Structure formats: structure tokens, C-alpha cells
Amino acid sequence: MTFFAVRHLTMAFGGLKAADAVSFEITKGEIYAIIGPNGAGKTTVFNCINGIYPPTEGSIIFKDRNIRGLSPDRVAKAGIARTFQNIELFSNMNTMENIMLGRHLFMKTGLFRGGLMWGKKSFAGKEEIENRRRVEEIIDLLELQTYRNKFVGALPYGIQKKIELGRALAAEPELLLLDEPCAGMNAEEKQDVVFWIKDIQDMLGITILLIEHDMHMVMDISDRILALNFGRPIAEGSPAEVSAHPEVLAAYLGTEEAGDAPASAGAGRRPA
Amino acid sequence: MDMKRSYYEDIRLFPSCVTVFWAVVLLAFLLAYPFLFKNYYVYMANYIAINIIVVVGLNLLVGYTGQISLGHAGFYAIGAYATITLMSLAGFPFLAALICAGLIAAAFGFLLGLPALRLEGPYLAIATLGFGVTITTIIGRIEMLGGRQGLHAPDLVIMGYPLDTDRQFYYLVMIITVLLVLFARNVTKTKVGRAFIAIRDAHIAAETMGVNLVLYKTMAFALSAFYAGVAGGLYAFVLRFIEPGLFSLFLSVFFLTMAVAGGLGSVMGPIAGAIVLSFLDLQLRNILSIPYVGDWLRHLSASYFSLTGVSNIQFIVFGAILIAIMLFEPLGLYGLWIRTKKYWKTWPF
């Protein structure tokens, strides 16, 4: 069974191919990382998986089913949750309610049963209590108790990132997409995130696909890595293999002579 | 310091004994109201309650889901006309006609919600505005609905009891208002309400968490239109006579002003907004009969403006209120209340 695979995924915006024939496969339970310089198309791949962008070509297989072209809420229903590079929280809700939204797919209360909620014995009341209890477990896991009833808009950046992670976990996904979980954090906070990601993998058995710029972190936690540059995959393999790959080095460090760059990495440098 | 011991306490209707007390006081006041005040004030209470229904519904759409509507007078008109027509032509009893009218308005709301899936901000405002204006124009051309001449409401009898006067109608309006407000409040505290807020705050994130945008946006429109439709049906029986001119663009703007002045994104705010502005609306219509101010205004108007300026003075005042709210307290009366509460919490320090 294919757990998750992306095959020949191409996303073209006009003449620009933000993702160009990207293929990779993830086995259940591993941590897979996508790396690459700015503008390499990492987030584009995420957006295609999520259904935010309709891919130009290719297929996205999740549990033997092609999920390409599904709307984002269907993808979520299939069992894929994500976090965003630039935090996308519901800033006028408190932490509890934000994470409660992650439980959206598990709740059956509709307009009528919700509107007619009367007491904790009613259907809507019981369901609220039960799901709030589940959310409390996530709040405990991520140590967010202090921020439980605070509006998230005014909370510190690192905390907001954590809440976003919590919201994704509340959806009990089988595959979790993390878009730069460490962006803008200091060394200590990054260390925390690394522990949590490991915990999520070990305790909850969730497969993780992540995008990250911090090489130390990526090398530490990933089982396998895919390197992209200008939308094209340039290397795939274990952390050691990828970090030693000449094209990856070229993409990150540049080459000594401009004309010497490998065709796939240096040619046609995109205008900013 | 009140400690919460169960998760239900976060969402329960009455968080503490104090709120229960105030709710009982409010209920007692509402029950006694017709015996305490003159006829005109009972009419006023009906008018205010009906506006509360519309504004609470409008707020679910504008305040919670973040979709603007300048066409609520259209749903209001649909509700009013549908109620009367269903009663006089199809012989429905009043309550059945009222609910059907609400559902018909909701169906139109659903249809208006479909283009709203692709429109945002000013474009949505224009689309809904167009809807509101079109509906009244169409109604004005249908002979069966009385055309420009309007329609008279049939006699109102509920389970054998005739409701002829404002006093008799009062309790019916209040029961419906309280039920609809409680419904809206519960919706905002449960799954659907959270989905609405999520769409407003970050619709892409909401979608990736499994919120179906098409379903919830159209649901918000339909729900909001249902409230306006029911309110319209009640309004038809407060006035006893309706004509298309009543449901103008100004009415839509008035509804929106009440919601904004009260405070978007809360249930209590729009209620306060509806009370204050409906009261002003009725009082300002009589401004010319106030002894000195009226004469002065008439004089001012005759010298500098046209006489129509003074008779529409409520719109000038509403405009000023709207600007003041935007400048000083974007959260409206509700924001003011929150700030006052915070201030007094630590009093006298």
C-alpha cells in the first residue's frame, strides 16, 4: 500500500513553474523533510497537497487514493492536517477555541442541535464537553495551560506557533504537514519543537512531512530529505547523503565559478 | 475568583448566579412592560424587538462570518410579503406562515450566498445591495402582491385568541425574539459558530482544518436571512400595512448601522445597538414637535437646506454615530461595555 506519494507534481503560474515534476514517497511513521533555498517551491508543494492550489500536472496519492483536486476540507477529512509558515490562527478566538476548531471534523452538532443546546445533557452539550476534554489533553501536551483562555492574537510568536501545532494535532491526522515549524525561533525554542515533533511521531504515531530552513534541525530529526531548487528536485535520500550532494551544496553555498553551476541548479536563475 | 470545574461552564448560558438573577429581572421586566407603559411605548417595544431579531441575524453574517450584506431589507421584505400572502391567499395560520416566510427568505439567502463565495469586501457589498434594491422593485411590479399600492395584513388570530392591539401582539413578539436570540447565542458557542468565526479570521486555515467554505458561507447567509424574514413577517403585523417603499436601501443601511454601533461579533452588542438606534429612530422623527429645538431646526433648514433634510434627520444622526463609532470605539457599545467593566473591576484603585 502506498501511504503517501507525490508523482510528477507540477504547478505552473503562467510561464513560471513553481513546482516542476516533483516526486517523492513517504512511508508510514517516518519524518520526511523538504529543504531548499527561498523560492524553491516547498510551500507550493504543500499548498498543492492541501488542495489550496490546483496542480497543473501530476498526482498526489494518500492511502492508495488520488487526492489531487480535492477541496482543502476534503483533504482534511482524508486525514491530512497542516500548519502554516506565516501563522494562520483565528486571532479573535482564545487558545481553547482555536484548538477546538481542529475538532471540527469529529463533531456532529449541526445548526439546529447547536442552536437548541440546552444544558450539559443535551447532544451538543455532551459533545462540547467531550471534545473540550480532548483539547485539554493537547493543551497539556504542548504546555499551553497558561494561555488557555487568552485571545491568540496578542500572544507571543512562539506560543502562536505551538497553538497552530495543537490545532493540527486536534484533527488527529495521519499525515501532518509542518511548514517551517522553527521559523523565527531561538535555539532553545527550536530544541523544544524538535522534542515535540519526535513526541508526535513516537507517541501519536503520526507521519510528518516538514519544510525547514534550519539545517541542524532537519539533519537531526528527518529520516529522509528531499532537496528542491527552482521547483525541481535535486537530491533525495538520508540526511547524510543529501548534505553531501554536490547540487545541494551548490544551491545553498553557490559555486566557485558562476558558469560552473550544474544545469539543474544554476541555470535560469529566477528573477526575484 | 470563580473557579471553573467543568468544560461546560465555558459555554453555559448562565455562567454564574448573578447572571441568572439579571436574566430573571429582565424577564420580569419584559412581562410587566405592557402594564407599566403607555400604548405608544408598547408599539416602540415591538418595533425594537423586531429590529433586534434582524440585527442579531445580520450580526451572525457580518460580525461572525465576516460577510457584509447591504441587502437585508430585501429579506425583510420577502418575510413580510410571504407571511401576508401565505395567510390571505393560502390560508396558513400565522405561526406557520411566519416560519415558512423565514424559510423562503432563507432560500433567497442561500442563493445570495452562492455568488458571495467568490466575492469579497466592496464587491460583495455591491452584490447584496443590488439584491436588496431588486427585490423591492420586483415586488412593486407584481399585482398579486399589491404592486406599488401595498398590502393590508389580515386579522391575526392565534389558537382562537385574536391579537389586534400592540399590547396583545407584544408577548408573541417577545417570545419569538427571546427564542431567536438564545438560538443565535447557542450557535455562536458551538461548532457552527466557531466555523463562522474561523472563516472570518483565516478562511484558508479554516478550510484546511475541514471547514467546508461553501456549506458554511451559504449557511450563514441563509440563517441570517431567516432571522430577517421572520422579523419582516412580524413587522408586517406591527404596521398592518406594507408597501415596497418601506424596504428601501436606507433600511438595509439602518440595519447595518445598528449592528456596527452595537458591536460586531457579539450577541449582546447588536441588541444594545438595536435598542438605542431604534429608539433614536422613532424619537428623531418627532424632533420638529419639540418646543424650541423644532422651531430652530425648521428655521435652519428653511434658510440653508431643503425641508426634506429635517424630516430625515435620523439618517444624519446615524451617519454621525457611525463615524464616531469607527473613530473612537470600533467594537461599538459592546466594546464600551467591556472597557467599563474592566475599569470598574479594580475600582477604586
XYZ file of C-alpha atoms in Angstrom:
621
model
C 0.000 0.000 0.000
C 1.226 3.462 -0.801
C 0.825 5.591 2.301
C 1.649 8.883 0.690
C 3.232 9.701 -2.647
C 3.560 12.719 -4.867
C 4.186 11.904 -8.507
C 5.391 14.347 -11.163
C 3.682 17.204 -9.416
C 3.869 20.362 -11.498
C 2.375 23.689 -10.543
C 2.701 26.405 -13.144
C 1.737 30.027 -12.553
C 1.631 31.281 -16.121
C 5.078 30.518 -17.519
C 6.639 30.043 -14.112
C 6.866 26.526 -12.801
C 6.870 26.866 -9.033
C 6.994 23.102 -8.739
C 8.361 21.093 -11.599
C 7.897 17.316 -11.746
C 8.338 16.811 -8.024
C 8.074 13.173 -6.952
C 8.573 11.578 -3.573
C 7.117 8.880 -1.425
C 6.664 8.725 2.326
C 6.274 5.534 4.316
C 4.016 5.483 7.326
C 5.598 6.665 10.545
C 8.637 8.470 9.182
C 9.673 12.095 9.319
C 10.266 13.393 5.850
C 11.725 16.830 5.195
C 11.678 19.089 2.178
C 14.519 21.589 2.064
C 15.617 24.195 -0.406
C 16.555 27.856 -0.711
C 13.937 30.602 -0.684
C 11.530 30.316 -3.564
C 12.381 26.678 -4.217
C 8.716 25.727 -4.296
C 8.429 23.987 -0.941
C 5.305 25.755 0.223
C 3.815 25.390 -3.257
C 4.099 21.618 -2.884
C 2.307 21.873 0.470
C -0.435 24.027 -0.990
C -0.953 21.520 -3.788
C -1.191 18.638 -1.330
C -3.728 20.592 0.707
C -5.833 21.488 -2.293
C -5.305 25.226 -1.906
C -3.693 25.271 -5.368
C -4.932 23.029 -8.171
C -1.802 21.318 -9.541
C -1.141 21.659 -13.263
C 0.022 18.068 -13.578
C 0.823 15.015 -11.556
C -0.885 13.049 -8.875
C -0.980 13.019 -5.104
C -1.672 9.624 -3.595
C -2.772 9.248 0.008
C -3.569 5.762 1.231
C -3.911 4.469 -2.342
C -6.312 7.205 -3.304
C -5.600 10.133 -5.592
C -6.437 13.258 -3.603
C -5.327 15.704 -6.275
C -8.052 18.240 -6.992
C -9.980 17.693 -3.764
C -11.004 20.827 -1.906
C -8.987 21.601 1.258
C -11.754 20.446 3.598
C -11.942 17.063 1.817
C -8.185 16.688 2.116
C -8.514 17.421 5.825
C -11.222 14.798 6.059
C -8.960 12.280 4.374
C -6.570 12.710 7.300
C -4.048 15.413 6.430
C -3.555 18.438 8.684
C -1.062 21.266 8.416
C 0.461 24.341 9.964
C 1.409 27.498 8.116
C 4.657 29.346 7.626
C 3.044 32.674 8.467
C 0.763 31.789 11.325
C -2.878 31.462 10.322
C -4.694 31.401 13.628
C -8.180 32.683 14.371
C -6.968 35.745 16.190
C -10.272 36.660 17.836
C -10.744 33.295 19.487
C -8.922 32.069 22.548
C -6.473 29.186 22.579
C -9.104 26.663 23.606
C -11.486 27.671 20.813
C -8.707 27.703 18.237
C -7.766 24.140 19.050
C -11.459 23.231 19.262
C -11.715 24.128 15.608
C -9.286 21.312 14.969
C -12.019 19.019 16.311
C -14.426 20.331 13.674
C -14.411 17.105 11.688
C -15.195 14.994 14.737
C -18.215 16.957 15.868
C -21.696 16.207 14.638
C -23.545 19.135 16.174
C -25.211 20.986 13.357
C -27.015 24.283 13.260
C -30.150 23.006 14.995
C -28.678 20.801 17.668
C -26.164 23.577 18.378
C -28.719 26.358 18.450
C -31.073 24.348 20.635
C -28.363 23.268 23.060
C -29.922 23.172 26.490
C -27.831 22.001 29.409
C -24.897 19.666 29.563
C -27.075 16.617 28.983
C -28.140 17.727 25.518
C -26.382 16.289 22.498
C -24.490 19.486 21.709
C -23.543 19.990 25.358
C -22.212 16.451 25.720
C -20.252 16.697 22.518
C -18.739 20.054 23.513
C -17.604 18.669 26.869
C -16.146 15.533 25.351
C -14.191 17.447 22.708
C -13.034 20.094 25.151
C -11.587 17.276 27.222
C -9.668 16.045 24.184
C -8.408 19.570 23.519
C -7.297 19.831 27.133
C -5.034 16.816 26.572
C -3.384 18.626 23.681
C -3.051 21.781 25.770
C -1.329 19.663 28.424
C 0.946 18.009 25.900
C 2.086 21.332 24.453
C 2.173 23.059 27.849
C -0.243 25.794 26.842
C -2.248 25.872 30.102
C -1.295 29.477 30.865
C -2.718 30.654 27.575
C -5.861 28.560 27.648
C -8.350 31.431 27.839
C -6.266 34.167 26.201
C -7.056 35.575 22.789
C -4.361 34.284 20.478
C -3.883 37.492 18.503
C -1.853 39.092 21.276
C 0.219 36.044 22.279
C 3.960 35.738 21.588
C 5.063 34.330 18.269
C 6.463 31.075 19.610
C 3.248 30.367 21.516
C 1.151 31.054 18.432
C 3.248 28.534 16.514
C 2.564 25.987 19.248
C -1.161 26.679 19.217
C -1.181 26.135 15.490
C 0.547 22.814 16.011
C -2.043 21.979 18.655
C -4.874 22.811 16.299
C -3.424 20.496 13.659
C -2.991 17.716 16.243
C -6.583 18.107 17.400
C -7.655 16.951 13.955
C -5.936 13.599 14.699
C -4.297 13.468 11.281
C -2.421 10.529 9.866
C -0.137 12.860 7.961
C 0.926 16.179 9.433
C 2.407 18.887 7.227
C 4.579 21.363 9.118
C 5.586 24.463 7.189
C 8.708 25.821 8.884
C 7.816 24.935 12.454
C 11.000 26.610 13.715
C 10.947 29.804 11.672
C 11.859 32.823 13.759
C 12.628 30.883 16.931
C 15.705 30.972 19.099
C 17.899 27.935 19.745
C 16.048 26.954 22.899
C 12.598 27.147 21.338
C 13.857 25.162 18.366
C 15.051 22.453 20.707
C 11.554 22.295 22.217
C 9.980 21.968 18.813
C 12.354 19.137 17.927
C 11.246 17.272 21.054
C 7.606 17.791 20.258
C 7.971 16.623 16.701
C 9.730 13.485 17.964
C 6.972 13.020 20.544
C 4.263 13.403 17.955
C 5.938 10.769 15.825
C 6.573 8.320 18.678
C 3.527 8.732 20.902
C 0.812 9.574 18.440
C 2.201 7.638 15.505
C 1.669 10.498 13.104
C 3.704 10.656 9.921
C 5.309 14.048 9.449
C 6.214 15.956 6.331
C 8.044 19.139 7.141
C 9.643 22.124 5.487
C 12.533 23.657 7.335
C 15.416 26.039 6.770
C 17.357 25.148 9.874
C 19.817 22.522 8.630
C 20.834 21.309 12.067
C 17.287 20.561 12.958
C 16.489 18.889 9.657
C 19.585 16.692 9.860
C 18.714 15.770 13.445
C 15.162 14.612 13.090
C 14.476 13.655 9.491
C 14.528 10.098 8.296
C 14.741 11.201 4.694
C 15.136 14.502 2.915
C 14.154 15.923 -0.445
C 16.029 18.985 -1.681
C 14.327 21.323 -4.121
C 15.704 24.190 -6.110
C 13.679 26.327 -8.506
C 10.824 23.900 -8.219
C 12.894 20.918 -9.268
C 14.034 18.071 -7.048
C 17.816 17.953 -6.954
C 18.511 15.300 -4.355
C 16.738 12.773 -2.202
C 17.927 10.407 0.480
C 19.152 10.154 4.043
C 20.374 13.352 5.748
C 23.999 12.362 5.222
C 23.503 11.669 1.530
C 21.635 14.866 0.859
C 24.006 17.092 2.790
C 26.944 15.719 0.814
C 25.236 16.035 -2.557
C 27.110 18.484 -4.803
C 23.984 20.114 -6.218
C 22.624 20.754 -2.739
C 25.901 22.338 -1.729
C 25.815 24.418 -4.867
C 22.254 25.542 -4.251
C 22.980 26.571 -0.691
C 26.530 27.851 -0.890
C 26.780 28.825 -4.532
C 29.553 27.571 -6.811
C 33.026 28.997 -7.161
C 32.594 29.980 -10.763
C 29.278 31.281 -11.937
C 29.404 29.431 -15.235
C 30.279 26.200 -13.500
C 26.921 25.676 -11.836
C 25.156 22.400 -12.582
C 22.448 22.907 -15.153
C 19.611 21.798 -12.955
C 20.579 24.062 -10.065
C 22.015 27.232 -11.518
C 20.514 27.711 -14.933
C 17.807 30.267 -15.456
C 18.056 31.888 -12.039
C 14.642 33.259 -11.429
C 14.120 36.981 -11.093
C 13.181 37.954 -7.571
C -12.328 34.493 41.771
C -14.676 31.937 40.326
C -13.036 28.659 39.503
C -14.340 26.595 36.652
C -14.707 22.927 37.350
C -16.196 21.551 34.176
C -15.780 22.233 30.488
C -19.447 23.010 30.147
C -19.006 26.130 32.251
C -17.164 27.739 29.351
C -20.248 27.687 27.194
C -23.188 27.568 29.578
C -25.908 30.136 29.179
C -25.674 31.496 32.698
C -22.063 31.474 33.862
C -22.990 32.405 37.451
C -25.852 33.042 39.851
C -25.525 36.756 39.158
C -26.418 36.272 35.508
C -29.361 34.092 36.461
C -30.556 36.889 38.713
C -30.288 39.507 35.975
C -31.971 37.209 33.477
C -34.898 36.779 35.864
C -35.081 40.545 36.417
C -35.064 41.123 32.672
C -37.752 38.512 32.125
C -39.940 40.024 34.852
C -39.479 43.466 33.330
C -40.435 42.181 29.878
C -43.537 40.506 31.341
C -44.634 43.631 33.215
C -43.742 46.075 30.460
C -47.166 46.421 28.789
C -48.742 47.197 32.173
C -46.161 49.853 33.010
C -46.122 51.916 29.861
C -48.471 53.689 27.515
C -49.595 52.238 24.216
C -47.037 54.095 22.168
C -44.192 52.632 24.190
C -45.568 49.139 23.699
C -45.552 49.782 19.966
C -41.997 51.018 20.366
C -41.006 47.850 22.235
C -42.414 45.726 19.417
C -40.524 47.786 16.867
C -37.291 47.479 18.847
C -37.701 43.720 19.380
C -38.216 43.183 15.665
C -35.098 45.183 14.909
C -33.234 43.092 17.477
C -34.170 39.948 15.556
C -32.886 41.380 12.285
C -29.692 42.746 13.763
C -28.831 39.593 15.720
C -29.282 37.648 12.486
C -27.335 40.196 10.465
C -24.562 40.028 13.012
C -24.228 36.273 12.552
C -23.394 37.050 8.947
C -21.437 40.310 9.182
C -19.947 40.077 12.647
C -19.231 36.366 12.891
C -18.736 35.155 9.333
C -17.266 38.421 8.071
C -19.533 38.674 5.024
C -21.106 42.066 4.507
C -24.719 42.480 3.490
C -26.378 45.660 2.328
C -29.438 43.758 1.181
C -31.170 42.760 4.398
C -34.145 44.977 3.667
C -34.736 42.572 0.774
C -35.015 39.541 3.097
C -37.129 41.635 5.445
C -39.480 42.465 2.569
C -39.609 38.823 1.486
C -40.555 37.825 5.016
C -43.257 40.479 5.299
C -44.831 39.755 1.921
C -44.558 35.988 2.264
C -46.278 35.994 5.658
C -49.213 38.091 4.491
C -49.577 36.272 1.179
C -49.408 32.823 2.742
C -52.097 33.827 5.220
C -54.503 35.620 2.924
C -54.089 33.546 -0.236
C -53.124 30.119 1.059
C -54.937 30.280 4.384
C -51.944 29.426 6.545
C -52.230 30.096 10.271
C -49.978 32.930 11.410
C -47.137 30.980 13.038
C -46.891 28.513 10.159
C -46.873 31.394 7.690
C -44.189 33.150 9.718
C -41.920 30.099 9.771
C -42.493 29.469 6.061
C -41.725 33.123 5.348
C -38.483 32.739 7.274
C -37.633 29.637 5.257
C -38.432 31.372 1.975
C -36.158 34.244 2.979
C -33.524 31.670 3.950
C -33.778 30.106 0.494
C -33.111 33.503 -1.045
C -30.274 33.943 1.432
C -28.789 30.659 0.276
C -28.988 31.816 -3.354
C -27.338 35.129 -2.488
C -24.674 33.187 -0.605
C -23.587 31.410 -3.782
C -22.121 34.463 -5.555
C -20.742 35.512 -2.176
C -18.403 32.525 -2.366
C -16.437 34.373 -4.992
C -16.918 37.958 -3.865
C -15.277 39.824 -1.034
C -15.405 43.243 0.590
C -16.822 46.040 -1.556
C -17.821 43.649 -4.359
C -19.961 41.632 -2.008
C -21.433 44.859 -0.623
C -22.469 45.910 -4.124
C -23.899 42.484 -4.986
C -26.026 42.376 -1.834
C -27.056 45.993 -2.293
C -28.216 45.134 -5.772
C -30.209 42.222 -4.391
C -31.980 44.405 -1.826
C -32.948 47.042 -4.362
C -34.032 44.493 -6.971
C -36.331 42.581 -4.630
C -38.415 45.623 -3.739
C -38.586 46.705 -7.377
C -39.799 43.256 -8.409
C -42.358 43.133 -5.608
C -43.620 46.567 -6.653
C -44.395 45.155 -10.110
C -46.342 42.098 -9.025
C -50.078 42.792 -8.988
C -50.828 39.826 -6.759
C -48.649 41.414 -4.069
C -50.434 44.732 -4.313
C -47.822 46.363 -6.533
C -46.952 49.906 -5.531
C -50.244 50.184 -3.625
C -49.160 47.779 -0.939
C -50.944 45.107 1.041
C -53.101 45.087 4.154
C -52.389 42.492 6.804
C -55.247 40.084 7.514
C -56.671 39.721 11.013
C -54.394 37.949 13.386
C -55.757 35.041 15.381
C -53.590 32.592 17.278
C -55.260 29.459 18.604
C -58.581 31.229 18.864
C -57.194 34.366 20.503
C -57.358 37.494 18.368
C -54.281 39.711 18.567
C -55.494 43.127 17.486
C -53.591 45.600 19.593
C -49.918 46.233 20.148
C -50.308 45.001 23.718
C -51.687 41.662 22.611
C -49.049 41.328 19.930
C -46.297 42.271 22.384
C -45.970 38.899 24.126
C -45.816 36.990 20.854
C -43.059 39.269 19.555
C -41.118 38.985 22.801
C -41.306 35.182 22.949
C -40.064 34.911 19.368
C -37.323 37.458 19.981
C -36.040 35.756 23.134
C -36.059 32.335 21.454
C -34.231 33.586 18.374
C -31.640 35.461 20.430
C -30.967 32.380 22.558
C -30.688 30.273 19.427
C -28.159 32.683 17.925
C -26.198 32.750 21.157
C -26.005 28.954 21.285
C -24.996 28.761 17.639
C -22.064 31.103 18.269
C -20.859 28.946 21.163
C -20.904 25.630 19.323
C -19.397 24.055 16.237
C -21.187 26.103 13.595
C -20.397 29.423 15.274
C -16.750 28.522 15.601
C -16.661 27.655 11.909
C -18.206 31.076 11.124
C -15.549 32.890 13.147
C -12.823 30.752 11.630
C -13.963 31.743 8.138
C -13.860 35.390 9.146
C -10.429 35.277 10.784
C -8.478 32.969 8.455
C -10.511 31.238 5.798
C -7.648 29.230 4.329
C -6.724 27.805 7.713
C -10.391 27.068 8.378
C -10.612 25.143 5.130
C -7.503 23.088 5.800
C -8.977 22.152 9.184
C -12.019 20.710 7.443
C -14.492 23.587 7.373
C -16.491 23.397 4.162
C -16.491 27.017 2.960
C -19.375 26.567 0.531
C -21.582 24.973 3.179
C -20.845 27.394 5.995
C -20.878 30.616 3.993
C -24.224 29.786 2.412
C -25.465 28.591 5.803
C -24.539 31.947 7.336
C -26.428 33.757 4.592
C -29.459 31.516 4.901
C -29.553 31.738 8.696
C -29.195 35.488 8.640
C -31.913 35.766 6.001
C -34.184 33.528 8.096
C -33.917 35.964 11.002
C -34.655 38.904 8.711
C -37.577 37.033 7.158
C -39.205 36.219 10.494
C -38.689 39.804 11.635
C -40.240 41.043 8.400
C -43.301 38.864 8.971
C -43.748 40.319 12.450
C -43.185 43.841 11.195
C -45.996 43.439 8.683
C -48.371 42.894 11.618
C -47.000 45.771 13.656
C -47.667 48.143 10.766
C -50.729 46.223 9.484
C -49.927 47.619 6.058
C -46.859 47.119 3.887
C -45.700 48.629 0.615
C -42.425 48.241 -1.297
C -41.228 51.741 -0.375
C -40.801 50.672 3.247
C -37.980 48.321 2.380
C -35.578 50.778 0.850
C -31.806 50.790 0.741
C -31.899 53.083 3.771
C -33.435 50.298 5.803
C -30.569 47.952 4.889
C -28.081 50.607 5.895
C -30.025 51.198 9.099
C -29.781 47.502 9.994
C -26.073 47.502 9.349
C -25.637 50.690 11.385
C -27.389 49.079 14.345
C -25.102 46.041 14.134
C -21.940 48.123 13.865
C -22.967 50.611 16.555
C -23.772 47.755 18.918
C -20.556 45.914 18.245
C -19.925 43.269 15.615
C -19.034 39.773 16.698
C -21.029 39.604 19.918
C -24.640 38.736 20.620
C -25.296 41.363 23.291
C -23.762 44.226 21.320
C -26.234 44.217 18.424
C -29.108 44.013 20.904
C -27.858 47.192 22.574
C -27.311 48.774 19.170
C -30.821 47.868 18.042
C -32.373 49.273 21.220
C -30.507 52.589 21.146
C -30.812 53.250 17.435
C -34.427 52.123 17.062
C -35.329 54.383 19.969
C -33.492 57.292 18.368
C -35.095 56.478 15.033
C -38.607 56.798 16.479
C -37.822 59.814 18.621
C -35.989 61.787 15.954
C -38.982 61.510 13.655
C -40.795 63.773 16.107
C -37.984 66.228 16.518
C -39.889 69.058 14.844
C -42.564 68.938 17.524
C -40.075 69.576 20.342
C -40.762 73.188 21.503
C -37.666 75.282 20.832
C -35.345 72.870 19.064
C -38.000 72.036 16.487
C -38.595 75.674 15.567
C -34.923 76.344 15.376
C -34.315 73.320 13.154
C -37.184 74.293 10.885
C -35.745 77.777 10.612
C -32.237 76.466 9.964
C -33.498 74.077 7.387
C -35.600 76.677 5.600
C -32.666 79.058 5.388
C -29.920 76.674 4.408
C -31.289 73.308 3.360
C -34.429 71.857 1.929
C -37.240 70.867 4.260
C -36.697 67.182 3.473
C -33.397 67.434 5.307
C -35.076 67.873 8.650
C -37.662 65.168 8.245
C -34.853 62.724 7.561
C -32.737 63.973 10.396
C -32.376 60.477 11.870
C -30.173 59.465 8.943
C -27.894 62.415 9.566
C -27.628 61.460 13.219
C -26.998 57.787 12.366
C -24.253 58.805 9.967
C -22.626 60.857 12.715
C -22.942 57.955 15.175
C -21.390 55.560 12.678
C -18.419 57.859 12.106
C -17.956 58.378 15.836
C -18.054 54.623 16.477
C -15.481 53.960 13.765
C -13.200 56.649 15.156
C -13.446 56.067 18.872
C -14.720 52.575 19.588
C -14.639 50.156 16.659
C -16.210 47.498 18.852
C -19.258 49.678 19.389
C -21.385 49.692 22.505
C -20.199 46.204 23.371
C -16.583 47.390 23.358
C -17.580 50.308 25.561
C -19.245 47.900 27.990
C -16.158 45.653 28.122
C -13.916 48.635 28.804
C -16.193 49.973 31.515
C -16.370 46.557 33.132
C -12.584 46.270 33.119
C -12.252 49.746 34.567
C -14.632 49.112 37.452
C -13.237 45.684 38.188
C -10.326 47.193 40.043
C -12.224 50.150 41.444
C -11.340 52.174 43.482
C -7.692 51.612 42.560
